[in-house]
Coordinates of C-alpha atoms in Angstrom, one line a residue:
M1 CA 181.7 -138.5 -67.3
K2 CA 184.7 -136.3 -66.8
T3 CA 184.6 -132.6 -66.5
T4 CA 187.8 -130.5 -67.1
L5 CA 188.4 -128.0 -64.3
P6 CA 188.8 -124.3 -64.9
L7 CA 192.4 -123.2 -65.6
A8 CA 192.6 -121.3 -62.3
D9 CA 191.7 -124.5 -60.3
K10 CA 194.2 -126.5 -62.3
S11 CA 197.0 -124.3 -61.3
V12 CA 196.1 -124.7 -57.6
A13 CA 195.8 -128.5 -58.0
A14 CA 199.1 -128.8 -59.7
A15 CA 200.9 -127.5 -56.6
S16 CA 199.2 -130.3 -54.5
A17 CA 200.6 -133.7 -53.8
A18 CA 197.3 -135.4 -54.8
A19 CA 196.7 -133.2 -57.9
I20 CA 193.4 -133.7 -59.7
T21 CA 192.8 -132.0 -63.0
T22 CA 189.5 -133.6 -63.9
F23 CA 186.6 -135.0 -61.9
V24 CA 184.6 -138.1 -62.6
H25 CA 180.8 -137.6 -62.6
P26 CA 178.7 -138.9 -61.0
G27 CA 181.5 -139.2 -58.5
V28 CA 180.1 -139.0 -55.0
L29 CA 180.0 -142.7 -53.7
N30 CA 178.5 -143.8 -57.0
T31 CA 179.4 -143.9 -60.7
Q32 CA 177.4 -144.3 -63.9
A33 CA 178.6 -147.9 -64.1
S34 CA 177.9 -148.9 -60.5
L35 CA 174.4 -147.4 -60.6
E36 CA 173.7 -149.2 -63.9
Q37 CA 174.9 -152.5 -62.4
V38 CA 172.7 -152.4 -59.3
A39 CA 169.7 -151.2 -61.3
A40 CA 170.1 -154.0 -63.8
E41 CA 170.4 -156.6 -61.0
T42 CA 167.4 -155.3 -59.2
N43 CA 165.3 -155.2 -62.3
G44 CA 166.5 -158.6 -63.2
G45 CA 165.1 -160.1 -60.0
D46 CA 168.4 -160.6 -58.0
V47 CA 167.2 -161.5 -54.6
T48 CA 170.0 -159.9 -52.6
R49 CA 169.8 -156.7 -54.5
L50 CA 166.0 -156.6 -54.3
A51 CA 166.2 -156.9 -50.5
S52 CA 168.6 -154.0 -50.2
Y53 CA 166.6 -151.9 -52.7
Q54 CA 163.6 -152.4 -50.4
K55 CA 165.4 -150.2 -47.8
V56 CA 165.3 -147.4 -50.4
L57 CA 161.5 -147.9 -50.9
D58 CA 160.9 -148.2 -47.2
Y59 CA 162.5 -144.9 -46.5
I60 CA 160.6 -143.1 -49.2
N61 CA 157.3 -144.7 -48.1
S62 CA 157.8 -143.8 -44.4
H63 CA 158.6 -140.1 -45.0
D64 CA 156.3 -137.4 -46.2
Y65 CA 157.4 -135.5 -49.3
P66 CA 158.2 -132.0 -48.2
T67 CA 156.0 -129.1 -49.3
S68 CA 157.9 -126.3 -47.6
F69 CA 161.4 -125.6 -46.5
Y70 CA 163.2 -123.5 -43.9
A71 CA 165.1 -120.3 -44.4
T72 CA 166.8 -120.8 -41.0
V73 CA 167.7 -124.2 -39.7
V74 CA 167.8 -124.3 -35.9
V75 CA 170.2 -126.8 -34.4
G76 CA 171.0 -127.9 -30.9
S77 CA 173.9 -129.9 -29.3
N78 CA 173.9 -133.4 -27.8
G79 CA 170.9 -134.6 -29.8
A80 CA 168.7 -131.7 -29.2
S81 CA 166.4 -131.2 -32.2
S82 CA 164.0 -128.8 -33.9
P83 CA 161.5 -129.2 -36.7
S84 CA 164.0 -127.6 -39.2
K85 CA 166.9 -129.7 -38.1
S86 CA 164.9 -132.9 -38.3
Q87 CA 163.5 -132.0 -41.8
I88 CA 166.9 -131.1 -43.4
R89 CA 168.4 -134.3 -42.1
K90 CA 165.5 -136.4 -43.4
D91 CA 165.3 -134.6 -46.7
A92 CA 169.0 -135.2 -47.3
E93 CA 168.3 -138.9 -47.1
L94 CA 165.0 -138.8 -49.0
V95 CA 166.4 -136.9 -52.0
Y96 CA 169.1 -139.4 -52.3
A97 CA 166.6 -142.3 -52.1
L98 CA 164.5 -140.7 -54.8
A99 CA 167.6 -140.3 -57.0
L100 CA 168.4 -143.9 -56.5
R101 CA 164.8 -144.9 -57.3
W102 CA 165.0 -142.9 -60.6
T103 CA 168.2 -144.7 -61.6
K104 CA 166.5 -148.0 -61.0
T105 CA 163.1 -147.3 -62.6
G106 CA 163.8 -144.6 -65.2
N107 CA 160.6 -143.0 -64.1
A108 CA 161.0 -139.2 -64.5
T109 CA 158.5 -138.6 -61.6
Y110 CA 161.2 -139.6 -59.1
A111 CA 163.8 -137.4 -60.7
Q112 CA 161.4 -134.5 -60.6
Q113 CA 160.7 -135.2 -56.9
A114 CA 164.4 -135.2 -56.2
I115 CA 164.9 -131.9 -58.1
G116 CA 162.0 -130.5 -56.1
I117 CA 163.9 -131.1 -52.8
L118 CA 167.2 -129.9 -54.1
N119 CA 165.6 -126.7 -55.4
G120 CA 163.5 -126.3 -52.3
W121 CA 166.5 -126.1 -50.0
S122 CA 168.8 -124.3 -52.3
Y123 CA 166.3 -121.5 -53.1
T124 CA 165.0 -121.2 -49.5
F125 CA 167.9 -121.8 -47.1
Q126 CA 169.7 -118.8 -45.8
N127 CA 171.4 -119.7 -42.5
Y128 CA 171.7 -121.7 -39.4
A129 CA 170.7 -120.6 -35.8
L130 CA 171.4 -122.0 -32.4
L131 CA 168.5 -123.7 -30.4
N132 CA 169.5 -122.2 -27.1
S133 CA 172.4 -120.7 -25.1
S134 CA 173.8 -124.1 -24.2
T135 CA 174.2 -125.1 -27.9
N136 CA 177.8 -125.3 -29.1
A137 CA 178.4 -122.2 -31.2
Y138 CA 179.9 -124.4 -34.0
Q139 CA 177.1 -127.0 -34.1
P140 CA 175.9 -125.6 -37.4
S141 CA 179.3 -126.5 -38.9
L142 CA 178.8 -130.1 -37.9
E143 CA 175.2 -130.3 -39.1
A144 CA 176.3 -128.8 -42.5
S145 CA 179.1 -131.4 -42.7
W146 CA 176.6 -134.2 -42.2
T147 CA 173.7 -133.2 -44.5
T148 CA 175.6 -131.5 -47.4
P149 CA 177.4 -134.6 -48.8
S150 CA 174.1 -136.5 -48.9
F151 CA 172.5 -133.6 -50.9
V152 CA 175.5 -133.6 -53.1
A153 CA 175.4 -137.4 -53.8
A154 CA 171.8 -137.0 -55.0
A155 CA 172.7 -133.8 -57.0
E156 CA 175.6 -135.6 -58.7
I157 CA 173.1 -138.3 -59.9
I158 CA 170.4 -135.8 -60.9
R159 CA 173.0 -133.6 -62.8
Y160 CA 175.0 -136.3 -64.5
Y161 CA 173.4 -139.7 -64.6
K162 CA 171.6 -140.9 -67.6
V163 CA 168.9 -143.6 -67.9
N164 CA 169.2 -145.1 -71.4
G165 CA 170.9 -141.9 -72.5
V166 CA 168.3 -139.6 -70.9
G167 CA 169.1 -137.2 -68.1
A168 CA 166.9 -135.9 -65.3
G169 CA 166.4 -132.4 -66.8
W170 CA 167.7 -130.3 -64.0
S171 CA 168.1 -126.8 -65.4
D172 CA 171.3 -124.9 -65.5
A173 CA 169.7 -122.1 -63.4
D174 CA 168.8 -124.6 -60.7
I175 CA 172.2 -126.1 -60.7
A176 CA 173.8 -122.7 -60.3
Q177 CA 171.5 -122.0 -57.3
F178 CA 172.4 -125.3 -55.7
S179 CA 176.0 -124.4 -56.2
N180 CA 175.3 -121.1 -54.4
Y181 CA 173.8 -123.1 -51.5
L182 CA 176.9 -125.3 -51.3
N183 CA 179.1 -122.2 -51.2
N184 CA 177.0 -120.8 -48.4
V185 CA 177.2 -123.8 -46.1
K186 CA 180.9 -124.4 -47.0
N187 CA 182.1 -120.8 -46.6
N188 CA 180.0 -119.8 -43.6
Y189 CA 179.9 -123.1 -41.6
I190 CA 182.0 -126.1 -42.8
N191 CA 185.1 -124.0 -43.3
I192 CA 185.1 -122.7 -39.7
I193 CA 184.7 -126.1 -37.9
P194 CA 186.9 -126.1 -34.8
D195 CA 190.0 -128.3 -34.4
Y196 CA 188.5 -131.0 -32.2
S197 CA 190.6 -133.8 -33.7
N198 CA 187.5 -136.1 -33.8
N199 CA 184.5 -136.9 -35.9
W200 CA 183.7 -133.2 -36.5
D201 CA 186.9 -132.6 -38.5
V202 CA 186.8 -135.8 -40.6
S203 CA 183.1 -135.2 -41.3
A204 CA 184.0 -131.7 -42.5
G205 CA 186.8 -133.1 -44.6
Y206 CA 184.5 -135.6 -46.3
A207 CA 181.9 -132.9 -46.9
K208 CA 184.4 -130.5 -48.6
M209 CA 185.7 -133.3 -50.8
A210 CA 182.1 -134.0 -52.0
I211 CA 181.4 -130.3 -52.5
G212 CA 184.6 -129.9 -54.4
I213 CA 183.6 -132.7 -56.8
F214 CA 180.2 -131.1 -57.6
L215 CA 181.7 -127.6 -57.9
N216 CA 184.6 -129.0 -60.1
S217 CA 187.0 -127.2 -57.7
A218 CA 190.3 -128.9 -57.1
T219 CA 191.0 -126.4 -54.3
V220 CA 187.9 -127.2 -52.3
Y221 CA 188.4 -131.0 -52.8
Q222 CA 192.0 -130.8 -51.8
N223 CA 191.3 -128.7 -48.8
G224 CA 188.8 -131.4 -47.6
Y225 CA 191.3 -134.2 -48.4
N226 CA 194.0 -132.4 -46.4
L227 CA 191.7 -131.8 -43.4
L228 CA 190.6 -135.4 -43.3
L229 CA 194.1 -136.7 -43.6
A230 CA 195.4 -134.3 -40.9
N231 CA 192.8 -135.8 -38.5
L232 CA 192.9 -139.5 -39.5
N233 CA 195.5 -140.5 -36.9
D234 CA 193.5 -138.7 -34.2
V235 CA 190.3 -140.7 -34.9
I236 CA 192.1 -144.1 -35.5
A237 CA 195.3 -144.8 -33.6
A238 CA 198.1 -146.8 -35.1
D239 CA 196.8 -150.0 -33.5
G240 CA 193.3 -149.3 -34.7
T241 CA 191.9 -147.9 -31.5
C242 CA 189.1 -145.4 -32.0
P243 CA 189.4 -143.2 -28.9
E244 CA 185.9 -141.8 -29.3
L245 CA 184.3 -145.1 -28.2
C246 CA 185.7 -144.8 -24.7
D247 CA 185.6 -141.0 -24.7
R248 CA 181.9 -140.9 -25.4
E249 CA 180.9 -144.3 -24.2
D250 CA 178.5 -144.9 -27.0
C251 CA 178.7 -146.9 -30.2
V252 CA 177.8 -143.9 -32.4
H253 CA 180.4 -141.2 -32.3
Y254 CA 183.4 -143.3 -33.3
Q255 CA 181.4 -144.7 -36.2
Y256 CA 180.8 -141.1 -37.3
S257 CA 184.6 -141.0 -37.8
L258 CA 184.8 -144.4 -39.4
T259 CA 182.0 -143.6 -41.8
A260 CA 183.4 -140.2 -42.8
V261 CA 186.9 -141.6 -43.5
A262 CA 185.5 -144.6 -45.4
Y263 CA 183.2 -142.4 -47.5
A264 CA 186.1 -140.0 -48.2
A265 CA 188.3 -142.9 -49.2
E266 CA 185.6 -144.0 -51.7
L267 CA 185.2 -140.5 -53.1
A268 CA 189.0 -140.3 -53.7
K269 CA 189.1 -143.8 -55.2
I270 CA 186.4 -142.9 -57.7
Q271 CA 188.5 -139.9 -58.6
G272 CA 191.5 -142.2 -59.3
D273 CA 193.3 -142.1 -55.9
S274 CA 193.0 -145.2 -53.7
T275 CA 195.7 -144.3 -51.2
L276 CA 193.3 -143.3 -48.4
W277 CA 192.2 -146.9 -48.1
T278 CA 195.7 -148.0 -47.2
I279 CA 197.4 -144.9 -45.9
N280 CA 199.2 -144.8 -42.6
G281 CA 199.5 -148.6 -42.3
N282 CA 196.0 -149.5 -43.4
R283 CA 194.6 -147.2 -40.8
I284 CA 191.0 -147.5 -41.9
S285 CA 191.0 -151.3 -42.0
K286 CA 192.5 -151.3 -38.5
G287 CA 189.8 -149.0 -37.3
Y288 CA 187.2 -151.5 -38.5
D289 CA 189.1 -154.3 -36.8
F290 CA 188.8 -152.3 -33.6
M291 CA 185.0 -152.0 -34.2
R292 CA 184.8 -155.8 -34.7
A293 CA 186.6 -156.4 -31.4
A294 CA 184.2 -154.0 -29.7
Y295 CA 181.3 -156.1 -30.7
A296 CA 182.9 -159.1 -29.2
R297 CA 183.4 -157.5 -25.8
T298 CA 180.9 -157.4 -23.0
T299 CA 182.5 -155.1 -20.4
G300 CA 184.6 -152.0 -20.2
C301 CA 184.2 -148.7 -22.0
N302 CA 185.1 -150.1 -25.4
Y303 CA 182.4 -152.5 -26.2
C304 CA 179.2 -152.5 -28.3
T305 CA 176.3 -154.9 -28.1
T306 CA 175.5 -156.8 -31.3
S307 CA 172.2 -154.8 -31.5
S308 CA 174.1 -151.5 -31.7
T309 CA 173.6 -149.8 -35.0
V310 CA 176.1 -150.7 -37.7
F311 CA 176.7 -147.5 -39.7
P312 CA 176.4 -147.7 -43.5
G313 CA 180.1 -146.9 -44.0
T314 CA 180.8 -150.5 -43.0
E315 CA 179.4 -151.7 -46.4
V316 CA 181.5 -149.3 -48.4
A317 CA 184.6 -150.3 -46.5
Y318 CA 183.8 -154.0 -47.0
N319 CA 183.4 -153.6 -50.7
H320 CA 186.9 -152.3 -51.0
L321 CA 188.8 -154.0 -48.2
K322 CA 187.0 -157.4 -48.1
T323 CA 188.2 -158.3 -44.6
S324 CA 186.6 -161.0 -42.4
N325 CA 186.0 -158.5 -39.7
L326 CA 184.1 -156.2 -42.1
K327 CA 182.1 -159.2 -43.4
Y328 CA 181.0 -160.0 -39.8
L329 CA 180.0 -156.4 -39.1
R330 CA 178.0 -155.9 -42.3
E331 CA 176.2 -159.2 -41.8
L332 CA 175.0 -158.2 -38.3
Q333 CA 172.3 -156.0 -39.9
D334 CA 172.5 -156.7 -43.6
P335 CA 171.0 -155.1 -45.6
L336 CA 172.1 -151.7 -44.3
G337 CA 169.7 -148.8 -44.8
V338 CA 169.7 -145.4 -42.9
T339 CA 170.6 -144.8 -39.3
S340 CA 168.0 -143.4 -37.0
D341 CA 169.8 -140.0 -36.7
N342 CA 169.9 -139.5 -40.5
T343 CA 173.5 -138.2 -40.4
F344 CA 175.4 -140.0 -43.2
L345 CA 173.7 -141.2 -46.4
G346 CA 172.6 -144.8 -46.3
F347 CA 171.4 -147.6 -48.6
T348 CA 174.9 -148.8 -49.1
S349 CA 174.0 -152.5 -49.2
Y350 CA 172.1 -151.5 -52.3
T351 CA 174.8 -149.4 -53.9
H352 CA 178.0 -151.1 -52.8
F353 CA 177.6 -154.7 -51.8
N354 CA 179.6 -156.8 -54.3
V355 CA 179.8 -154.0 -56.9
P356 CA 183.2 -154.4 -58.6
S357 CA 182.6 -151.3 -60.8
L358 CA 183.5 -149.1 -57.8

């Protein structure tokens, strides 16, 4: 489904190099066609698709459905958590899982459960707060950049997807309130993320692209696109090196960057622009080549054991790039579900493996 942008947004987009005048909906990592394909294959008994769909069910079954929400989400740096931070991260994955379950089953119960979570946060949330004095003052900007796109991916499905021509029934008033929530986290947190030239900035760029799609704002989308592109060469060097692996000496932070840029490239592709996948000398593909090499090493700062978590962006990148290195990486832990830290949306083996409609 395409929605024409307001005239004011069109004029801004027209001045941009990657001008967009209409947005495809649903358009955040999934489309109507791709979701129909995976639902049909799962319902038809496809063994591979069933195994990846089980990851969706496992997540739903292992997480309690929320009955209350937080007005203030308290966040800490370096993995420090709080009940509110833990819940919003989990709920961002859970609402997406429920939206996917609705597209597969057509059971309105799951759509209503997803709507309940979207409404719960959008009507309740007011702000972020810092856990303690040692928390980075901008940590809320990063947290918002991680959870918001997952909420948006679910919201795109609930707002626009139709099962046999029937929508989820999310009201206009609720959609308007969710849009208010998006503007709150965008304007007060994501927009002020510092220039760290690392996973923070590309995560914020991806988040703003997703928000722009839902809000039908070419300005917001393009600002996110520009932010991500401005930091792409910082997180992936010309030879593919991802400096965050040695800088942080873990197999997580550089994958935050890879996942953010892969998801952003997929968002742009759905909107008709595939250039991020090949820009700057196939920079994203080279980054995943670097990741593959890291899993082959056993010493030094730039290695990962084969048991290290493979982030779900790998599946999205493989679906488009189809390199042997990405094939190796995805097969280490196929089917991919959700990472333990609930940062980027998961279930990509279900939504993206061998899905040509994307």
